[in-house]
Amino acid sequence: MATLCPKCKKGTLKKGEKMVYCTEYKPKKNGNEFVNDGTCDFHIAFKNSAWGKSITPQEIKQIVEGTKVTNQKGDTLELDLDSKFFTKITYAPKQEDEDL
């Protein structure tokens, strides 16, 4: 069964080559820019340099279902429908540098 889009609640999520996206998201190239001809703009790219690694489709499914995912550094990634990236990263506290 397909996963319902968490933003528009009409479309379903699809796995593309570079992202997971809503079926209502229809980007078209217009010159050097992309414009959305669809009614929803929900999409999460697999590449995420701020997260420190690529996000897997399974992790995106967990995020959409309301689960936070954690990377090796202890940072968490969760769904944030108000963000233009539709995700929010909470960074783990860093250890203080040691005195010499």
Coordinates of C-alpha atoms in Angstrom, one line a residue:
M1 CA 0.0 0.0 0.0
A2 CA 1.3 3.4 -0.9
T3 CA 2.2 6.0 1.7
L4 CA 0.0 9.1 1.8
C5 CA 1.7 12.4 1.5
P6 CA 2.1 14.0 4.9
K7 CA 1.6 17.5 3.5
C8 CA -1.3 17.5 1.1
K9 CA -2.9 14.2 2.2
K10 CA -4.0 13.6 -1.4
G11 CA -1.0 12.3 -3.2
T12 CA 1.1 9.3 -2.4
L13 CA 4.9 9.1 -2.0
K14 CA 7.1 7.8 -4.8
K15 CA 10.8 6.9 -4.8
G16 CA 12.7 8.6 -7.6
E17 CA 16.3 8.6 -8.6
K18 CA 17.3 11.5 -6.3
M19 CA 14.4 11.9 -3.9
V20 CA 11.1 10.7 -2.4
Y21 CA 8.3 12.9 -3.6
C22 CA 4.5 13.4 -3.6
T23 CA 2.7 12.4 -6.8
E24 CA 1.2 15.9 -6.7
Y25 CA 4.7 17.4 -7.0
K26 CA 5.5 18.0 -10.7
P27 CA 8.7 20.0 -11.2
K28 CA 9.4 21.2 -14.8
K29 CA 12.5 22.9 -16.0
N30 CA 11.8 26.5 -17.2
G31 CA 15.1 27.9 -18.5
N32 CA 17.6 27.5 -15.7
E33 CA 15.0 27.1 -13.0
F34 CA 12.5 24.5 -11.9
V35 CA 8.9 25.4 -11.3
N36 CA 6.3 23.2 -9.8
D37 CA 3.3 22.5 -12.0
G38 CA 1.6 20.4 -9.3
T39 CA -0.5 21.1 -6.3
C40 CA 2.0 19.9 -3.6
D41 CA 5.7 20.6 -3.2
F42 CA 6.6 17.8 -0.8
H43 CA 9.9 16.1 -1.5
I44 CA 12.9 15.0 0.5
A45 CA 16.2 14.5 -1.4
F46 CA 18.4 11.6 -0.6
K47 CA 21.6 13.7 -0.5
N48 CA 21.8 15.8 2.7
S49 CA 25.2 17.3 3.5
A50 CA 24.0 18.8 6.8
W51 CA 23.0 15.3 7.9
G52 CA 26.4 14.0 7.1
K53 CA 25.2 11.1 4.9
S54 CA 22.6 10.3 2.4
I55 CA 19.1 9.6 3.7
T56 CA 17.8 6.2 2.7
P57 CA 14.2 5.7 1.4
Q58 CA 13.6 3.5 4.5
E59 CA 14.7 6.4 6.7
I60 CA 12.4 8.8 4.9
K61 CA 9.5 6.4 5.4
Q62 CA 10.3 6.3 9.1
I63 CA 10.4 10.1 9.2
V64 CA 7.1 10.5 7.4
E65 CA 5.6 8.0 9.8
G66 CA 6.7 10.3 12.8
T67 CA 9.8 8.5 13.9
K68 CA 13.1 10.3 14.4
V69 CA 16.1 8.7 12.8
T70 CA 19.7 9.0 14.3
N71 CA 23.0 9.1 12.5
Q72 CA 26.4 7.8 13.8
K73 CA 27.1 11.2 15.5
G74 CA 23.9 11.0 17.5
D75 CA 22.2 13.8 15.5
T76 CA 18.4 13.3 14.9
L77 CA 16.4 13.9 11.8
E78 CA 12.6 14.4 11.9
L79 CA 9.7 15.6 9.7
D80 CA 9.2 19.3 9.7
L81 CA 6.4 20.4 7.2
D82 CA 7.2 24.1 7.8
S83 CA 10.8 23.7 6.5
K84 CA 11.6 24.1 2.8
F85 CA 13.6 20.8 3.1
F86 CA 10.7 19.2 5.1
T87 CA 13.1 17.9 7.7
K88 CA 14.7 19.2 10.9
I89 CA 18.1 18.2 12.2
T90 CA 18.8 18.3 16.0
Y91 CA 22.5 18.1 16.5
A92 CA 23.9 16.0 19.3
P93 CA 25.9 18.0 22.0
K94 CA 29.5 18.1 21.1
Q95 CA 32.2 17.1 23.5
E96 CA 34.3 20.0 24.8
D97 CA 37.8 20.3 23.6
E98 CA 40.5 19.1 26.0
D99 CA 43.1 21.4 27.5
L100 CA 46.6 20.8 26.5

